[in-house]
Amino acid sequence: MRSALSQQLFNEASRYIPGGVNSPVRAWRAVGGCPRFIQRGKGATVVDADGNTYIDYVGSWGPMILGHAHGKVLRALHEAMRSGTSFGAPTAGEIQLAKRVVEALPAVERVRLVSSGTEAAMTALRLARAYTGRTKILKFAGCYHGHSDALLVRAGSGALTLGVPDSPGVPVAVAGQTLVATYNDLGDVRACFSAAGREIAAVIVEPVVGNMGVVRPEKGFLEGLRELTTAYGAVLIFDEVMTGFRLAYGGVQTQLGLRPDLTCLGKVIGGGLPLAAVGGRREIMELLAPQGPVYQAGTLSGNPLAVAAGLATLDELSQPGVYERLEALGAQLERGLAAALAGARVPGVVSRAGSMWTVFFGVDAVRSARDAERCDRAQFARFFYGMLERGIYLPPSQFEAAFISLAHSEAEVDATVRAAEAVLAGAA
Ligand code: PLP
C-alpha cells in the first residue's frame, strides 16, 4: 500500500506543527508509523493523499454519524454560507438548535452553545462549583472530558494512549482539587464521598465510556451516582459529548431514564463542524452570564454554519428506524469480529454499545481503566496495520472507540469482518 505522499506531508507538517498534527492521537504514536493524510471522504469511505480508499471507522472521532459529505448537510451549509459565515450576534438558527436539544433531553431545560467538548465540560465544572460553593470534582480514571486543567487528571483518550495522565503545565493546586475514582466501582465513589462528601461540587462521568475504548456502565452504577450526588448535594454531570445523539437521540440518559443535573454535548450535534453544548437544570444554567454571575463566552459560539450542519444532522437522526439500523450494523460487526477472534484463538473481546465499538486484545472483559491498561497493545498495533492494509481505517489506538455511521452498508461491515478474519488468522 502506497504511503509516500502521506509521509512527505507528515514530514513537512512536522516542520511547522508540533508533532505534525493538531490533536495528538492523529499522529499514530500508539501504533507507530506515519499517519495517513486524508484528502476526501464520501459516505463510509475516506481517500488518503496516496489515493488509497478505506472504509472509515474513525468518523472524525464521532461526529460523522451520517457519513462523510452527506448531501443534506452540504446543502444546509451552502445555504447558510450564502448569508455570511459569522456575525457575533444572535441568529434564529441557534434557537432552533437549542429547542431541539431541550426537546430531546428531559433533563435539559436550558442550553448554551459552545465550540468544543472541552469548553462544554469546563463550563459545566464552573457552573457546578458556583452552584454548590464547593471546589472538589470527582472524575473516573480513563474518562476524558477535554483538556481543561481540572480534567486532565488520569484522563483517557490521547492522554491514556501516551501514558501522560497528568500533563506538565497543569498546576498541582488545580489537579489537587480533582478526585479520581474507578469506573464501575460504586464502593470507591462512596469512599470518596465519605472522606470529602461536603467538599465535592460535582461528579463528571462518561455514561458509556469511549475514551479508554468502549466500556459500558454496569447495572446500577449510574443510578448509584445519581443517588450519591443527590444525597451529598453534589451536581451530577453526564458528559455525553460522544454518546449524545449517537447511542440514542436523547443520549444514554434518555435510554436509561436518568436525569443528570448538567449534560455536555458535542460531536454529533455539530454535524462535523465545531459545535458543542452544555445544558441542564434551569436553576443551575441560569447562573450563566449575562443572566447570572458565572462568566462564559465565545466569539464563534453558535456559529451559523455549525448550527446549520447540526440541525441538518439532527433532522436525519429524528427519522424513524435510524438507531435501530445503527444497532443492527453494530450487532453484525460484533458477531463477526467475536467469531473471528474465537476462530483464530486470539485472546480478546469485542466491546460495543450501539454504533461505538472496540476490540480489546489480551483480556476477556474491560470494566475500568485498570482492565484497559492490561490490554495487549502490541497485538492491537498489528491488528490495526493488518486492517489498514486491507482497506479498513480504524482509530490508531487501543484506547479509542471506533464508530459506525448510517452510511455504512451491510456489505461494508461484512468486508470488515472478512478483513479481520484474514488478519487474525495470521496473528495467533
Ligand atoms: N468529552 C468527551 C466524552 C469526549 O469524547 C471528548 C473528545 O473526544 C471531549 C469531551 C472533548 O471534546 P473536544 O475534542 O471537542 O474538545
Short mmCIF file of C-alpha atoms and ligand atoms in Angstrom, two decimals:
data_model
loop_
_atom_site.label_atom_id
_atom_site.label_comp_id
_atom_site.label_asym_id
_atom_site.label_seq_id
_atom_site.Cartn_x
_atom_site.Cartn_y
_atom_site.Cartn_z
CA MET A 1 0.00 0.00 0.00
CA ARG A 2 1.41 3.37 -1.00
CA SER A 3 2.08 5.96 1.68
CA ALA A 4 4.87 8.08 0.18
CA LEU A 5 2.74 11.22 -0.20
CA SER A 6 1.36 10.97 3.34
CA GLN A 7 4.94 10.56 4.56
CA GLN A 8 6.02 13.62 2.62
CA LEU A 9 3.15 15.69 4.01
CA PHE A 10 3.84 14.47 7.54
CA ASN A 11 7.49 15.45 7.27
CA GLU A 12 6.52 18.89 6.04
CA ALA A 13 3.80 19.29 8.70
CA SER A 14 6.31 18.40 11.40
CA ARG A 15 8.42 21.40 10.41
CA TYR A 16 5.58 23.78 11.33
CA ILE A 17 3.21 21.97 13.69
CA PRO A 18 4.33 20.25 16.93
CA GLY A 19 4.33 16.52 16.17
CA GLY A 20 2.91 17.30 12.72
CA VAL A 21 -0.70 17.22 13.91
CA ASN A 22 -3.28 19.46 15.55
CA SER A 23 -4.51 16.81 18.02
CA PRO A 24 -2.15 14.15 19.46
CA VAL A 25 -3.88 10.87 18.59
CA ARG A 26 -3.79 11.80 14.90
CA ALA A 27 -0.01 11.24 14.94
CA TRP A 28 -0.44 7.44 15.34
CA ARG A 29 2.18 7.27 18.11
CA ALA A 30 0.33 4.36 19.75
CA VAL A 31 0.74 2.17 16.67
CA GLY A 32 3.88 3.75 15.23
CA GLY A 33 4.49 4.85 11.67
CA CYS A 34 3.18 7.67 9.60
CA PRO A 35 -0.42 8.88 9.78
CA ARG A 36 -2.32 8.90 6.52
CA PHE A 37 -3.28 12.38 5.35
CA ILE A 38 -6.92 12.31 4.34
CA GLN A 39 -7.84 14.02 1.11
CA ARG A 40 -11.58 13.47 0.95
CA GLY A 41 -14.46 11.38 2.21
CA LYS A 42 -17.84 10.25 0.92
CA GLY A 43 -20.32 8.13 2.83
CA ALA A 44 -18.47 5.47 4.82
CA THR A 45 -15.21 5.82 2.94
CA VAL A 46 -12.19 8.13 3.02
CA VAL A 47 -9.38 8.51 0.49
CA ASP A 48 -5.83 9.40 1.54
CA ALA A 49 -3.19 11.53 -0.16
CA ASP A 50 -1.75 8.48 -1.95
CA GLY A 51 -5.16 7.58 -3.38
CA ASN A 52 -5.85 4.61 -1.06
CA THR A 53 -9.55 4.16 -0.23
CA TYR A 54 -10.60 2.93 3.21
CA ILE A 55 -13.82 2.01 4.98
CA ASP A 56 -13.69 4.58 7.76
CA TYR A 57 -14.43 3.74 11.40
CA VAL A 58 -12.91 6.92 12.84
CA GLY A 59 -15.67 9.18 11.56
CA SER A 60 -13.83 12.29 12.79
CA TRP A 61 -13.92 10.64 16.27
CA GLY A 62 -17.70 10.57 16.39
CA PRO A 63 -19.39 13.46 14.62
CA MET A 64 -19.85 11.84 11.19
CA ILE A 65 -22.85 9.71 12.12
CA LEU A 66 -24.43 10.33 8.70
CA GLY A 67 -21.19 9.56 6.87
CA HIS A 68 -18.92 11.99 5.04
CA ALA A 69 -20.14 14.76 2.73
CA HIS A 70 -23.79 13.96 3.35
CA GLY A 71 -25.96 15.69 0.73
CA LYS A 72 -28.41 17.30 3.17
CA VAL A 73 -25.65 18.60 5.43
CA LEU A 74 -23.77 20.05 2.47
CA ARG A 75 -26.93 21.73 1.14
CA ALA A 76 -27.66 23.24 4.57
CA LEU A 77 -24.09 24.52 4.73
CA HIS A 78 -24.19 26.05 1.26
CA GLU A 79 -27.46 27.75 2.08
CA ALA A 80 -26.14 29.15 5.38
CA MET A 81 -22.85 30.21 3.83
CA ARG A 82 -24.54 32.41 1.27
CA SER A 83 -25.84 34.62 4.10
CA GLY A 84 -22.46 35.08 5.76
CA THR A 85 -20.33 32.93 8.00
CA SER A 86 -20.29 34.64 11.41
CA PHE A 87 -21.80 37.72 12.99
CA GLY A 88 -21.07 37.58 16.71
CA ALA A 89 -24.75 38.38 17.19
CA PRO A 90 -27.70 36.08 17.87
CA THR A 91 -29.20 34.21 14.91
CA ALA A 92 -32.52 32.36 14.64
CA GLY A 93 -30.88 29.00 13.94
CA GLU A 94 -29.44 28.96 17.46
CA ILE A 95 -32.96 28.97 18.90
CA GLN A 96 -33.94 26.03 16.72
CA LEU A 97 -30.91 24.00 17.79
CA ALA A 98 -31.34 24.87 21.48
CA LYS A 99 -35.02 23.91 21.23
CA ARG A 100 -34.12 20.58 19.62
CA VAL A 101 -31.74 19.79 22.46
CA VAL A 102 -34.22 20.77 25.16
CA GLU A 103 -36.94 18.67 23.50
CA ALA A 104 -34.63 15.65 23.13
CA LEU A 105 -33.26 15.53 26.68
CA PRO A 106 -35.79 15.81 29.51
CA ALA A 107 -33.03 16.77 31.97
CA VAL A 108 -32.02 19.78 29.88
CA GLU A 109 -34.14 22.87 30.48
CA ARG A 110 -31.64 25.46 29.26
CA VAL A 111 -28.67 25.08 26.95
CA ARG A 112 -25.63 27.17 25.99
CA LEU A 113 -23.88 26.51 22.69
CA VAL A 114 -20.07 26.47 22.66
CA SER A 115 -17.45 25.38 20.12
CA SER A 116 -15.82 22.28 21.63
CA GLY A 117 -16.43 19.49 24.11
CA THR A 118 -13.54 20.82 26.17
CA GLU A 119 -15.38 24.11 26.64
CA ALA A 120 -18.62 22.35 27.46
CA ALA A 121 -17.03 20.27 30.25
CA MET A 122 -15.02 23.21 31.57
CA THR A 123 -18.16 25.33 31.75
CA ALA A 124 -20.10 22.53 33.44
CA LEU A 125 -17.47 22.39 36.20
CA ARG A 126 -17.51 26.15 36.68
CA LEU A 127 -21.28 26.09 36.97
CA ALA A 128 -21.22 23.20 39.43
CA ARG A 129 -18.67 24.96 41.61
CA ALA A 130 -20.60 28.22 41.56
CA TYR A 131 -23.89 26.48 42.30
CA THR A 132 -22.59 24.42 45.23
CA GLY A 133 -19.96 26.83 46.56
CA ARG A 134 -17.58 23.84 46.68
CA THR A 135 -14.32 23.18 44.83
CA LYS A 136 -13.60 19.47 44.51
CA ILE A 137 -14.52 17.47 41.42
CA LEU A 138 -14.77 13.70 41.17
CA LYS A 139 -13.94 12.04 37.87
CA PHE A 140 -13.17 8.49 36.77
CA ALA A 141 -9.80 7.14 35.65
CA GLY A 142 -9.82 6.65 31.89
CA CYS A 143 -12.69 9.05 31.23
CA TYR A 144 -11.77 12.00 29.04
CA HIS A 145 -13.60 15.29 29.24
CA GLY A 146 -11.40 17.50 27.09
CA HIS A 147 -8.18 19.15 28.12
CA SER A 148 -9.10 21.83 30.63
CA ASP A 149 -6.72 21.84 33.62
CA ALA A 150 -9.02 20.32 36.23
CA LEU A 151 -9.99 17.43 33.96
CA LEU A 152 -6.58 16.45 32.66
CA VAL A 153 -6.07 14.05 35.53
CA ARG A 154 -5.99 10.30 34.86
CA ALA A 155 -7.67 11.13 31.57
CA GLY A 156 -8.43 8.66 28.80
CA SER A 157 -8.10 9.00 25.01
CA GLY A 158 -4.77 10.53 23.91
CA ALA A 159 -3.63 11.03 27.50
CA LEU A 160 -4.06 7.32 28.25
CA THR A 161 -2.51 6.40 24.93
CA LEU A 162 0.57 8.50 25.53
CA GLY A 163 0.90 7.45 29.15
CA VAL A 164 0.91 11.05 30.38
CA PRO A 165 -2.14 11.06 32.60
CA ASP A 166 -1.12 14.33 34.24
CA SER A 167 0.21 17.00 31.94
CA PRO A 168 3.05 19.33 32.84
CA GLY A 169 1.63 22.82 32.93
CA VAL A 170 -1.40 21.81 34.99
CA PRO A 171 -0.83 23.43 38.41
CA VAL A 172 -0.72 20.91 41.25
CA ALA A 173 -3.11 23.17 43.11
CA VAL A 174 -5.69 22.71 40.34
CA ALA A 175 -5.18 18.98 39.78
CA GLY A 176 -5.31 18.52 43.55
CA GLN A 177 -8.96 19.55 43.51
CA THR A 178 -9.81 16.59 41.28
CA LEU A 179 -10.50 13.24 42.93
CA VAL A 180 -10.25 10.14 40.78
CA ALA A 181 -12.37 7.03 41.27
CA THR A 182 -12.57 3.71 39.44
CA TYR A 183 -15.26 3.44 36.78
CA ASN A 184 -17.95 0.86 37.60
CA ASP A 185 -16.89 0.83 41.26
CA LEU A 186 -19.59 2.46 43.39
CA GLY A 187 -17.76 1.41 46.56
CA ASP A 188 -14.85 3.62 45.50
CA VAL A 189 -17.19 6.56 44.86
CA ARG A 190 -18.86 6.02 48.22
CA ALA A 191 -15.43 6.09 49.90
CA CYS A 192 -14.63 9.43 48.20
CA PHE A 193 -17.92 10.88 49.42
CA SER A 194 -17.38 9.53 52.94
CA ALA A 195 -13.98 11.21 53.04
CA ALA A 196 -14.79 14.53 51.34
CA GLY A 197 -18.51 14.50 50.57
CA ARG A 198 -19.34 18.06 51.56
CA GLU A 199 -16.43 19.44 49.51
CA ILE A 200 -17.39 17.73 46.25
CA ALA A 201 -19.05 20.12 43.80
CA ALA A 202 -19.61 17.61 41.01
CA VAL A 203 -19.21 14.11 39.71
CA ILE A 204 -18.47 14.04 35.99
CA VAL A 205 -18.79 10.80 34.05
CA GLU A 206 -18.99 9.41 30.52
CA PRO A 207 -22.20 7.38 30.96
CA VAL A 208 -20.87 4.93 28.37
CA VAL A 209 -17.11 5.38 28.10
CA GLY A 210 -15.49 5.82 24.71
CA ASN A 211 -12.14 7.17 25.79
CA MET A 212 -10.49 4.03 27.17
CA GLY A 213 -12.06 2.12 24.31
CA VAL A 214 -15.76 1.31 24.76
CA VAL A 215 -16.65 0.41 28.34
CA ARG A 216 -20.28 0.04 29.38
CA PRO A 217 -21.63 1.00 32.77
CA GLU A 218 -22.66 -1.97 34.87
CA LYS A 219 -26.22 -2.16 36.05
CA GLY A 220 -26.79 0.22 38.95
CA PHE A 221 -23.54 2.21 38.54
CA LEU A 222 -25.02 5.36 37.01
CA GLU A 223 -28.14 5.05 39.18
CA GLY A 224 -25.82 4.85 42.21
CA LEU A 225 -24.04 8.02 41.12
CA ARG A 226 -27.39 9.78 40.89
CA GLU A 227 -28.30 8.67 44.42
CA LEU A 228 -24.95 9.58 45.97
CA THR A 229 -24.74 13.02 44.35
CA THR A 230 -28.29 13.79 45.43
CA ALA A 231 -27.58 12.64 48.99
CA TYR A 232 -24.46 14.82 49.25
CA GLY A 233 -25.81 17.84 47.35
CA ALA A 234 -23.26 17.47 44.52
CA VAL A 235 -24.00 18.16 40.85
CA LEU A 236 -24.09 15.12 38.56
CA ILE A 237 -22.63 15.85 35.12
CA PHE A 238 -23.10 13.40 32.27
CA ASP A 239 -20.50 14.02 29.61
CA GLU A 240 -22.42 12.89 26.54
CA VAL A 241 -20.10 14.62 24.08
CA MET A 242 -19.54 11.24 22.44
CA THR A 243 -22.77 9.42 23.26
CA GLY A 244 -25.33 12.22 22.84
CA PHE A 245 -27.44 11.74 19.69
CA ARG A 246 -25.24 8.71 18.90
CA LEU A 247 -26.39 5.90 21.18
CA ALA A 248 -29.92 7.30 21.23
CA TYR A 249 -31.39 10.60 20.09
CA GLY A 250 -31.59 11.83 23.68
CA GLY A 251 -28.31 10.16 24.70
CA VAL A 252 -27.65 7.47 27.30
CA GLN A 253 -29.62 9.38 29.94
CA THR A 254 -32.83 9.13 27.96
CA GLN A 255 -32.20 5.45 27.20
CA LEU A 256 -31.81 4.73 30.91
CA GLY A 257 -34.38 7.22 32.18
CA LEU A 258 -31.79 9.07 34.30
CA ARG A 259 -31.63 12.79 34.98
CA PRO A 260 -28.20 14.31 35.46
CA ASP A 261 -28.10 17.93 36.64
CA LEU A 262 -25.87 19.01 33.77
CA THR A 263 -25.07 17.45 30.40
CA CYS A 264 -22.21 18.07 27.98
CA LEU A 265 -22.87 17.52 24.29
CA GLY A 266 -20.64 17.81 21.23
CA LYS A 267 -19.51 15.87 18.16
CA VAL A 268 -22.81 14.74 16.53
CA ILE A 269 -24.73 17.94 17.34
CA GLY A 270 -22.26 19.91 15.22
CA GLY A 271 -22.61 17.60 12.21
CA GLY A 272 -18.84 17.71 11.63
CA LEU A 273 -18.37 21.41 12.38
CA PRO A 274 -17.06 22.88 15.64
CA LEU A 275 -20.07 22.98 17.93
CA ALA A 276 -20.81 21.64 21.40
CA ALA A 277 -23.16 22.49 24.25
CA VAL A 278 -23.69 22.44 27.96
CA GLY A 279 -27.22 22.16 29.28
CA GLY A 280 -29.21 21.16 32.31
CA ARG A 281 -31.43 22.26 35.12
CA ARG A 282 -32.73 25.77 34.78
CA GLU A 283 -31.64 26.97 38.22
CA ILE A 284 -28.04 25.97 37.52
CA MET A 285 -27.91 27.08 33.88
CA GLU A 286 -29.37 30.49 34.71
CA LEU A 287 -26.24 31.22 36.71
CA LEU A 288 -24.52 31.77 33.36
CA ALA A 289 -23.72 35.32 32.25
CA PRO A 290 -25.46 37.54 31.31
CA GLN A 291 -28.37 36.15 33.32
CA GLY A 292 -26.15 35.24 36.27
CA PRO A 293 -22.62 35.85 37.54
CA VAL A 294 -20.80 32.82 36.08
CA TYR A 295 -18.75 34.03 33.14
CA GLN A 296 -18.57 32.09 29.88
CA ALA A 297 -18.31 33.40 26.32
CA GLY A 298 -17.17 32.60 22.77
CA THR A 299 -16.51 34.64 19.61
CA LEU A 300 -17.74 31.79 17.41
CA SER A 301 -20.26 30.22 19.82
CA GLY A 302 -23.43 29.23 17.97
CA ASN A 303 -21.69 29.83 14.64
CA PRO A 304 -24.32 29.84 11.84
CA LEU A 305 -22.53 27.24 9.70
CA ALA A 306 -22.04 24.86 12.62
CA VAL A 307 -25.66 25.33 13.68
CA ALA A 308 -26.88 24.62 10.12
CA ALA A 309 -24.82 21.41 9.92
CA GLY A 310 -26.04 20.37 13.37
CA LEU A 311 -29.69 20.99 12.53
CA ALA A 312 -29.44 19.08 9.25
CA THR A 313 -27.81 16.17 11.09
CA LEU A 314 -30.43 16.09 13.84
CA ASP A 315 -33.17 16.22 11.16
CA GLU A 316 -31.85 12.98 9.69
CA LEU A 317 -31.41 11.40 13.11
CA SER A 318 -35.00 12.10 14.06
CA GLN A 319 -36.27 9.87 11.23
CA PRO A 320 -37.76 6.55 12.36
CA GLY A 321 -35.54 3.47 12.39
CA VAL A 322 -32.22 5.31 12.47
CA TYR A 323 -30.93 3.98 15.79
CA GLU A 324 -32.31 0.52 15.06
CA ARG A 325 -30.23 0.48 11.89
CA LEU A 326 -27.08 1.56 13.74
CA GLU A 327 -27.73 -1.15 16.33
CA ALA A 328 -28.22 -3.80 13.63
CA LEU A 329 -24.97 -2.84 11.89
CA GLY A 330 -23.18 -2.80 15.25
CA ALA A 331 -24.52 -6.25 16.15
CA GLN A 332 -23.49 -7.64 12.75
CA LEU A 333 -19.97 -6.32 13.23
CA GLU A 334 -19.72 -7.52 16.83
CA ARG A 335 -20.86 -11.05 15.91
CA GLY A 336 -18.41 -11.24 13.04
CA LEU A 337 -15.43 -9.89 14.97
CA ALA A 338 -16.11 -12.07 18.01
CA ALA A 339 -16.29 -15.14 15.75
CA ALA A 340 -13.05 -14.08 14.03
CA LEU A 341 -11.24 -13.78 17.40
CA ALA A 342 -12.57 -17.14 18.55
CA GLY A 343 -11.83 -18.82 15.20
CA ALA A 344 -8.23 -17.64 15.27
CA ARG A 345 -7.87 -18.34 19.03
CA VAL A 346 -6.65 -14.80 19.62
CA PRO A 347 -7.47 -13.69 23.18
CA GLY A 348 -9.63 -10.59 23.18
CA VAL A 349 -13.12 -9.24 23.41
CA VAL A 350 -15.39 -7.04 21.32
CA SER A 351 -16.88 -4.31 23.47
CA ARG A 352 -19.78 -2.44 21.91
CA ALA A 353 -22.58 -0.03 22.67
CA GLY A 354 -24.77 0.65 19.62
CA SER A 355 -22.55 2.13 16.92
CA MET A 356 -19.45 2.52 19.16
CA TRP A 357 -17.04 -0.41 19.43
CA THR A 358 -13.55 -1.55 20.38
CA VAL A 359 -11.69 -4.84 20.11
CA PHE A 360 -9.67 -5.22 23.31
CA PHE A 361 -6.79 -7.67 22.88
CA GLY A 362 -5.42 -9.96 25.58
CA VAL A 363 -8.30 -9.58 28.06
CA ASP A 364 -11.75 -11.09 28.28
CA ALA A 365 -13.60 -8.11 29.75
CA VAL A 366 -12.95 -4.43 30.44
CA ARG A 367 -14.83 -2.72 33.28
CA SER A 368 -12.42 0.09 34.10
CA ALA A 369 -9.15 1.81 33.14
CA ARG A 370 -7.23 -0.79 35.16
CA ASP A 371 -8.52 -3.55 32.89
CA ALA A 372 -7.96 -1.46 29.75
CA GLU A 373 -4.34 -0.84 30.69
CA ARG A 374 -3.75 -4.62 30.81
CA CYS A 375 -4.59 -4.98 27.12
CA ASP A 376 -2.08 -6.26 24.60
CA ARG A 377 -1.25 -3.05 22.76
CA ALA A 378 1.35 -4.68 20.51
CA GLN A 379 -1.35 -7.07 19.27
CA PHE A 380 -3.65 -4.10 18.72
CA ALA A 381 -0.98 -2.33 16.63
CA ARG A 382 -0.52 -5.43 14.46
CA PHE A 383 -4.29 -5.69 14.02
CA PHE A 384 -4.51 -2.00 13.16
CA TYR A 385 -1.90 -2.27 10.40
CA GLY A 386 -3.31 -5.55 9.08
CA MET A 387 -6.72 -3.91 8.76
CA LEU A 388 -5.25 -0.78 7.18
CA GLU A 389 -3.50 -2.91 4.54
CA ARG A 390 -6.91 -4.40 3.75
CA GLY A 391 -8.58 -1.01 3.39
CA ILE A 392 -10.09 -0.65 6.86
CA TYR A 393 -9.29 2.58 8.70
CA LEU A 394 -9.54 2.11 12.49
CA PRO A 395 -8.73 4.51 15.33
CA PRO A 396 -4.96 4.25 15.75
CA SER A 397 -5.04 3.32 19.45
CA GLN A 398 -6.34 0.55 21.69
CA PHE A 399 -7.94 3.21 23.88
CA GLU A 400 -10.36 4.76 21.40
CA ALA A 401 -13.85 3.94 20.24
CA ALA A 402 -14.50 3.11 16.59
CA PHE A 403 -17.70 4.47 15.04
CA ILE A 404 -20.22 3.08 12.59
CA SER A 405 -22.24 5.57 10.55
CA LEU A 406 -25.58 5.39 8.80
CA ALA A 407 -23.63 5.40 5.54
CA HIS A 408 -22.01 2.03 6.31
CA SER A 409 -23.67 -0.82 4.44
CA GLU A 410 -24.07 -4.44 5.49
CA ALA A 411 -21.61 -5.29 2.69
CA GLU A 412 -19.00 -2.91 4.12
CA VAL A 413 -19.45 -4.38 7.58
CA ASP A 414 -19.09 -7.83 6.08
CA ALA A 415 -15.91 -6.77 4.25
CA THR A 416 -14.58 -5.51 7.59
CA VAL A 417 -15.24 -8.89 9.22
CA ARG A 418 -13.56 -10.73 6.33
CA ALA A 419 -10.52 -8.46 6.69
CA ALA A 420 -10.40 -9.14 10.45
CA GLU A 421 -10.59 -12.91 9.82
CA ALA A 422 -7.63 -12.69 7.46
CA VAL A 423 -5.59 -10.52 9.84
CA LEU A 424 -6.35 -12.58 12.93
CA ALA A 425 -5.71 -15.88 11.17
CA GLY A 426 -2.06 -14.88 10.97
CA ALA A 427 -1.96 -13.39 14.46
CA ALA A 428 -2.45 -16.27 16.90
N1 PLP B 1 -15.84 14.70 26.38
C1 PLP B 1 -15.81 13.51 25.74
C2 PLP B 1 -16.59 12.36 26.29
C3 PLP B 1 -15.05 13.36 24.58
O1 PLP B 1 -15.01 12.17 23.97
C4 PLP B 1 -14.32 14.47 24.10
C5 PLP B 1 -13.49 14.34 22.89
O2 PLP B 1 -13.19 13.29 22.40
C6 PLP B 1 -14.41 15.68 24.79
C7 PLP B 1 -15.17 15.77 25.91
C8 PLP B 1 -13.66 16.88 24.28
O3 PLP B 1 -14.26 17.35 23.13
P1 PLP B 1 -13.44 18.27 22.09
O4 PLP B 1 -12.40 17.40 21.48
O5 PLP B 1 -14.50 18.75 21.14
O6 PLP B 1 -12.86 19.39 22.89
#
